[in-house]
Amino acid sequence: MQPFEENDWSTNVDVLDEVVETDVHNLVVFNDEVNTFDHVIETLIDVCAHTPEQAEQCTLLIHYKGKCSVKNGSWEELVPMRNEICRRGISAEVLN
């Protein structure tokens, strides 16, 4: 075993001066028997800025598991998304 060598990267260490606590919330979409896969996928792409692949995977989880956390973030960020998803006829809630 070779002795530890001090490299340039090990001497330049950034120290966090302030800790900012943030509450991370989840935007959860629930399954129903009304909306089509395509409608939910399009909504997640439009409202949550999902890629088509992300939206399809979330939609499959919603269908088979009954719900899926589709986005994480602050309350202020997620509530408008939740409102728009619900306006489109899909059940959603912002949870801790």
Tab-separated table of C-alpha atoms in Angstrom:
chain	number	residue	atom	x	y	z
A	1	MET	CA	0.000	0.000	0.000
A	2	GLN	CA	1.346	3.392	-0.960
A	3	PRO	CA	1.347	6.292	1.481
A	4	PHE	CA	-1.340	8.924	1.048
A	5	GLU	CA	-0.222	11.726	-1.227
A	6	GLU	CA	-1.730	15.129	-0.894
A	7	ASN	CA	-3.056	16.309	-4.256
A	8	ASP	CA	-4.169	19.765	-5.298
A	9	TRP	CA	-7.813	18.713	-5.156
A	10	SER	CA	-7.544	17.691	-1.496
A	11	THR	CA	-6.299	21.089	-0.344
A	12	ASN	CA	-9.081	23.090	-1.990
A	13	VAL	CA	-12.102	22.332	0.130
A	14	ASP	CA	-15.195	24.517	0.131
A	15	VAL	CA	-16.935	24.864	3.464
A	16	LEU	CA	-20.640	25.512	3.672
A	17	ASP	CA	-21.078	28.709	5.679
A	18	GLU	CA	-24.813	28.577	6.178
A	19	VAL	CA	-27.299	25.747	6.403
A	20	VAL	CA	-30.638	26.533	4.819
A	21	GLU	CA	-33.450	24.201	5.775
A	22	THR	CA	-36.050	23.605	3.123
A	23	ASP	CA	-39.100	21.458	3.268
A	24	VAL	CA	-39.256	19.131	0.314
A	25	HIS	CA	-42.777	18.228	-0.721
A	26	ASN	CA	-44.041	15.659	-3.210
A	27	LEU	CA	-46.577	16.186	-5.953
A	28	VAL	CA	-48.517	12.917	-5.992
A	29	VAL	CA	-50.872	11.928	-8.808
A	30	PHE	CA	-53.536	9.302	-8.103
A	31	ASN	CA	-55.047	6.662	-10.354
A	32	ASP	CA	-58.619	6.845	-11.595
A	33	GLU	CA	-60.781	4.984	-14.053
A	34	VAL	CA	-61.586	8.070	-16.146
A	35	ASN	CA	-58.426	9.553	-17.676
A	36	THR	CA	-56.553	7.910	-20.520
A	37	PHE	CA	-52.843	7.125	-20.446
A	38	ASP	CA	-52.277	9.670	-23.208
A	39	HIS	CA	-54.068	12.438	-21.283
A	40	VAL	CA	-52.010	11.824	-18.124
A	41	ILE	CA	-48.761	11.587	-20.111
A	42	GLU	CA	-49.487	14.842	-21.976
A	43	THR	CA	-50.386	16.558	-18.697
A	44	LEU	CA	-47.143	15.493	-16.987
A	45	ILE	CA	-45.130	16.685	-19.992
A	46	ASP	CA	-46.950	20.053	-20.116
A	47	VAL	CA	-47.273	20.785	-16.404
A	48	CYS	CA	-44.249	19.086	-14.804
A	49	ALA	CA	-41.814	19.427	-17.723
A	50	HIS	CA	-41.326	15.657	-17.844
A	51	THR	CA	-39.697	13.997	-20.801
A	52	PRO	CA	-42.025	11.637	-22.673
A	53	GLU	CA	-40.180	8.698	-21.086
A	54	GLN	CA	-40.544	10.089	-17.553
A	55	ALA	CA	-44.224	10.810	-18.093
A	56	GLU	CA	-44.876	7.321	-19.447
A	57	GLN	CA	-43.063	5.659	-16.528
A	58	CYS	CA	-44.959	7.757	-13.973
A	59	THR	CA	-48.241	6.977	-15.695
A	60	LEU	CA	-47.539	3.249	-15.537
A	61	LEU	CA	-46.737	3.541	-11.813
A	62	ILE	CA	-49.929	5.522	-11.257
A	63	HIS	CA	-51.919	2.833	-13.038
A	64	TYR	CA	-50.368	-0.201	-11.342
A	65	LYS	CA	-49.521	1.206	-7.883
A	66	GLY	CA	-52.444	3.601	-7.522
A	67	LYS	CA	-50.298	6.714	-7.198
A	68	CYS	CA	-46.902	8.163	-8.034
A	69	SER	CA	-44.810	11.060	-6.781
A	70	VAL	CA	-44.263	12.888	-10.058
A	71	LYS	CA	-42.293	15.905	-8.808
A	72	ASN	CA	-40.403	17.026	-5.686
A	73	GLY	CA	-39.943	20.622	-4.628
A	74	SER	CA	-41.126	23.461	-2.472
A	75	TRP	CA	-44.759	24.020	-1.577
A	76	GLU	CA	-44.777	27.242	-3.586
A	77	GLU	CA	-43.426	25.467	-6.669
A	78	LEU	CA	-45.738	22.448	-6.517
A	79	VAL	CA	-49.123	23.988	-5.647
A	80	PRO	CA	-49.595	25.708	-9.044
A	81	MET	CA	-48.671	22.430	-10.767
A	82	ARG	CA	-51.163	20.536	-8.601
A	83	ASN	CA	-53.863	23.065	-9.414
A	84	GLU	CA	-53.251	22.753	-13.151
A	85	ILE	CA	-53.227	18.943	-13.007
A	86	CYS	CA	-56.536	18.999	-11.117
A	87	ARG	CA	-57.958	21.553	-13.574
A	88	ARG	CA	-57.290	18.946	-16.276
A	89	GLY	CA	-59.416	16.422	-14.363
A	90	ILE	CA	-56.639	14.399	-12.755
A	91	SER	CA	-56.477	13.821	-9.002
A	92	ALA	CA	-53.304	15.162	-7.361
A	93	GLU	CA	-52.089	16.374	-3.967
A	94	VAL	CA	-48.992	18.040	-2.543
A	95	LEU	CA	-47.769	15.948	0.404
A	96	ASN	CA	-44.841	16.063	2.841
